[in-house]
Amino acid sequence: MVAYPCCENALTVSSAGQVRPVIAERNERRLVAPELVGREVDLETLEAALAGTAAGNGRVLLIAGDAGIGKTALLRSFVARARSARAAVLVGECSETGAARPFGPFVEILGSALATYPRDVVEKSLQSHARELVRFLPERSGGRIEPSGGTERFQSHESFAMLFADLARSKPLVLAVDDVHFADPATLELLPYLARRLRDDPVLIVLTHRADELHRLHALRSVLAELERSPRTTVVRLRPLDSAQTSDMVQATLGLSHPPTSEFRRALDEVCEGNPFFIEEVLKTLAERGDLVYRNGAWQRDKDVGDIAIPDSVSGAVEQRVHALAADGQRALRVAAVIGRRFDFDLLQQVCELPERTVLDAVTAAREAQLIVGIGDPRRDQFAFRHALTREAVLAGLLQREQRSLHGAVGAELERRAGSGAAAAADALAYHFDEAGDVERALRYHVLAATEASRVFAFTAAVSHLERACTLAPVDPAILAALRLQLAQAARFGHEFRRGLEVADMARELYVSLGDAVGATTALTCMANCHMGSGHFEDAARYADEAVRTGAPLGGGPELTEAFRTSTAVAWFERDYARVHDKGEEAIRLGRECGAFNDLVQAMTLVGTITALEGRVDEGLARIREAVAIALEKNILEAADFALIYLGLALSHLGAPRLERRAAFDERVRRCRERGYRNDATLWTEIELAFVDGDWDALFALATDPQETIWSNFSALIVSFAGAAREGPKGFLERAKDARRRILASGLPHWASEASPTATLFWLAGDAPATLEQAEVLAAYAARPDASRFPYWANNRYVGPVAIFALLAAERLGDTAAIERWTALMCRGEFAHEPHTFTAGRVFAHARRAARDGRLDDALTLLAEVELLLAEGELPFALTVTRLERADLLLRRGSSGDRAAAGEELAAAVPYWERAKAKWYLAQLRRWAARRKLAFPSAPVQRSARNVTRGARPASPLSRREREVAELVAEGMTNAEIADRLTITVRTAEGHVEHIRNKLGFHSRVQIGTWVAGTG
């Protein structure tokens, strides 16, 4: 049997799915409704959502209603039915006293998963995908793990998501979180992420919250608004019971064989207004006063209704029942209310300072009065108030002085118990000592709780604790400076850049007044990073320079190293590459001296990237790879990810072979997955790789990151294109333009140039004027006075494809000036190192010039070269458009075999879009083919070797391993899935696929699948 924790009544669920209160013996006189009344339609809604989840669709259920309306009772009944339907159910609870504990209900759910699932199932997921969650298991983390930066903010989110996805593989999973109006900030951030991330997994997220608790500024309001926007979210709003339902509930609760009299029901209606909890409390109060008498198996009324005084509020009803307890019982209940919604017997006894027998009798009496319930394993002596309203009513009867005294006693006992492990209880200690007015200890534990929150990347919670700590701190400049700097860093890592700037400046002023160069340098560096995070690079450069000047007298150390690294990063964004070398080399030197490896790796990466792009390729790439090696050796995952990003981008910009580029990106993704790490830049890489592979189902599943950053906006461009190709451009054009506007607002010229892929989307939509307009960002970028300072123009991998669409749009519009401008831009000379895609754009410009001049043979030859370059550059839409242009030229030339060759061009383009399930664009291709009277391929066909790749070998038998790989390709597996199945690296799997393509003369994975099917 599994106990449902902390409900209005604790439960056990038998193997038959029956729900029973957790008590030693059933007391037939207990006044509890034995069944759910008036919620049949609501329960059907929940069960329908579970059925949809079982079909593989993630869903969210929001159960809303006033306090006492029956949210938890409905959830409890649904949990029993879900378990009977063979779904796994994990439950967590939010409480007012636990509102500061980061990820509180999900840490509880994690513990339940470890206790509920076979140990090896959870362990495998933790080791393979969710290692970050070990942070929440102090007994297994092997010591403290410090956060290395703000970009790891969502590691915990992804780790939770991957754990739940893993657990849902065997059967549907229900995640139930009760009372989310009490949720901590980290939980509120996590909930929308899980809803999006798990939308294609059989996971049902059920949340209950009080509708009457959500004032205008309540943090939950925006979370609910975001969740409710999704078509996969169902909202169940519980209404008060009507008169008939109230009658049914009273009859069931009292055990009557007939409905109560209309007079008694109306009297209850007038006071309780259909609130089930209030109805129960009133009935219990009447029974305890003797107004209801238990006789012949039911509770009966001997008095006239007019002679019965019905309590006029929940608090009044509870207060009357509390006063019915003995004096020791009342004290125990008040102490329990101060401890929190949950409490354990030992803590209660210690704070009450009463003999064990006395406290035991008090707890027993409170249980018999149905004010509290036992929870969990009965041997652990843990209890909870039957309802949050019960606890609130008890607290309302305490004087403020009495509450403060009891909070102090609870805090002191928790502190004694915690001993050297106070960090694990820091949230509770901070809460109780704060409520007690013990400023010194409240300050100490708020700071400790903030440190613990930062350790699990719950920076919003850390900010909350530190804000309170600053309020409690004595007027001591040194203490205030340290607290404000810690607050500024937490705000910065939590992307609250404005607050970070404000508080860091306060800290800087205090450190300057104290003559503390270390503190002042750190504060200035924090300010520079906040400005950089906000896209204000001139201000960032100013504060970074000041940080370097202020820290110079230190001669070294981590603070000065960070200042130089920050200055290096700002110089990179400002395209001052001489300064990147200057500041970066100093950061590298200082980092080696003091062991500041995170800053060392980032500086070395930027210096190496610039070195490679300036022409010293081997030297630059070697430095980036050294940075990767250092980060991995020191186990600094964020720094390793940073270096691997730039290694992949550098290889792309330099025109490195596709397999080499892909290996770098795959290595990055693999290492991040091993640690359950995914920030917005990592996610962008995964989305781009899924796009290139044509695995758009995975692409949409990945498109869940809630951050508004430059990288997530790049992801939005890719997702918008994929959505338009599948469903049509309507709606997606505006999304792409919004992402583009945000990128342009960043103030980064070279990143802004990468907003130009919106031109691709407008060409897909058939809007030539908008295509040309969107592409002009690149033309303007190339015309900048400083564009020649560094050839980033040539190293931007989007330039070539966008030039292709700009030229086609200009030709369609007859815009001669635009044609000449774009042709001149692309044909002004070759660079020593450039991406395949840039070369493709230049060759395409020559091809279109040849076509306009009537030199069709030259144009066809050049376009064949463009195809090869774009295939290597992995830009499928530009490749398809080029193939269609070449097909049109073949039809225009009309030589023998040209119509068949045009058909081959079309046939080569189609498989990618079929694999991607791009229904709308496939319909456009069918219309394109019909207008030209070309047969649309019903199945992928093999292209001739001249149209596939240079050096393609004739078909030959596959090796045993290659045949095995081919069969997995035919099953629709990605390279990563093949690698997992065969226990090989992703790079090896990709190499096998490339060998198979070359041996068989194929271009696509679909052709491999067709070949496997045909050969048996």
Tab-separated table of N, CA and C in Angstrom, residues 941-945 947-949 952-956 995-1004:
chain	number	residue	atom	x	y	z
A	941	VAL	N	14.127	7.640	-55.490
A	941	VAL	CA	14.830	6.940	-56.562
A	941	VAL	C	16.306	7.261	-56.470
A	942	GLN	N	17.112	6.361	-57.017
A	942	GLN	CA	18.560	6.565	-56.990
A	942	GLN	C	18.968	7.545	-58.072
A	943	ARG	N	19.788	8.504	-57.677
A	943	ARG	CA	20.312	9.454	-58.661
A	943	ARG	C	21.578	8.899	-59.269
A	944	SER	N	21.887	9.395	-60.445
A	944	SER	CA	23.147	8.999	-61.068
A	944	SER	C	24.303	9.561	-60.260
A	945	ALA	N	25.452	8.902	-60.352
A	945	ALA	CA	26.601	9.282	-59.528
A	945	ALA	C	27.013	10.717	-59.759
A	947	ASN	N	25.287	13.234	-60.076
A	947	ASN	CA	24.450	14.180	-59.357
A	947	ASN	C	24.471	13.974	-57.842
A	948	VAL	N	25.279	13.022	-57.380
A	948	VAL	CA	25.284	12.731	-55.954
A	948	VAL	C	26.471	13.376	-55.264
A	949	THR	N	27.631	12.877	-55.530
A	949	THR	CA	28.826	13.406	-54.878
A	949	THR	C	30.045	13.039	-55.691
A	952	ALA	N	31.930	9.182	-55.948
A	952	ALA	CA	31.058	8.109	-55.489
A	952	ALA	C	31.442	6.811	-56.167
A	953	ARG	N	31.525	5.764	-55.369
A	953	ARG	CA	31.929	4.473	-55.920
A	953	ARG	C	30.710	3.725	-56.426
A	954	PRO	N	30.886	2.796	-57.366
A	954	PRO	CA	29.758	1.981	-57.794
A	954	PRO	C	29.261	1.138	-56.631
A	955	ALA	N	28.001	0.697	-56.748
A	955	ALA	CA	27.406	-0.084	-55.675
A	955	ALA	C	28.234	-1.320	-55.391
A	956	SER	N	28.359	-1.650	-54.119
A	956	SER	CA	29.109	-2.833	-53.731
A	956	SER	C	28.470	-3.410	-52.483
A	995	HIS	N	29.556	5.865	-45.470
A	995	HIS	CA	30.120	4.781	-46.290
A	995	HIS	C	29.020	4.051	-47.051
A	996	ILE	N	27.905	3.807	-46.389
A	996	ILE	CA	26.787	3.116	-47.047
A	996	ILE	C	26.272	3.942	-48.213
A	997	ARG	N	26.107	5.244	-47.994
A	997	ARG	CA	25.634	6.111	-49.083
A	997	ARG	C	26.579	6.051	-50.280
A	998	ASN	N	27.863	6.167	-50.002
A	998	ASN	CA	28.835	6.165	-51.093
A	998	ASN	C	28.881	4.820	-51.808
A	999	LYS	N	28.836	3.724	-51.059
A	999	LYS	CA	28.884	2.404	-51.684
A	999	LYS	C	27.685	2.175	-52.602
A	1000	LEU	N	26.523	2.615	-52.155
A	1000	LEU	CA	25.304	2.359	-52.917
A	1000	LEU	C	24.965	3.495	-53.876
A	1001	GLY	N	25.726	4.581	-53.821
A	1001	GLY	CA	25.467	5.710	-54.711
A	1001	GLY	C	24.219	6.476	-54.341
A	1002	PHE	N	23.864	6.457	-53.066
A	1002	PHE	CA	22.642	7.114	-52.617
A	1002	PHE	C	22.948	8.494	-52.053
A	1003	HIS	N	21.881	9.288	-51.991
A	1003	HIS	CA	22.023	10.624	-51.421
A	1003	HIS	C	21.379	10.726	-50.042
A	1004	SER	N	20.303	9.983	-49.817
A	1004	SER	CA	19.524	10.192	-48.597
A	1004	SER	C	19.367	8.915	-47.794
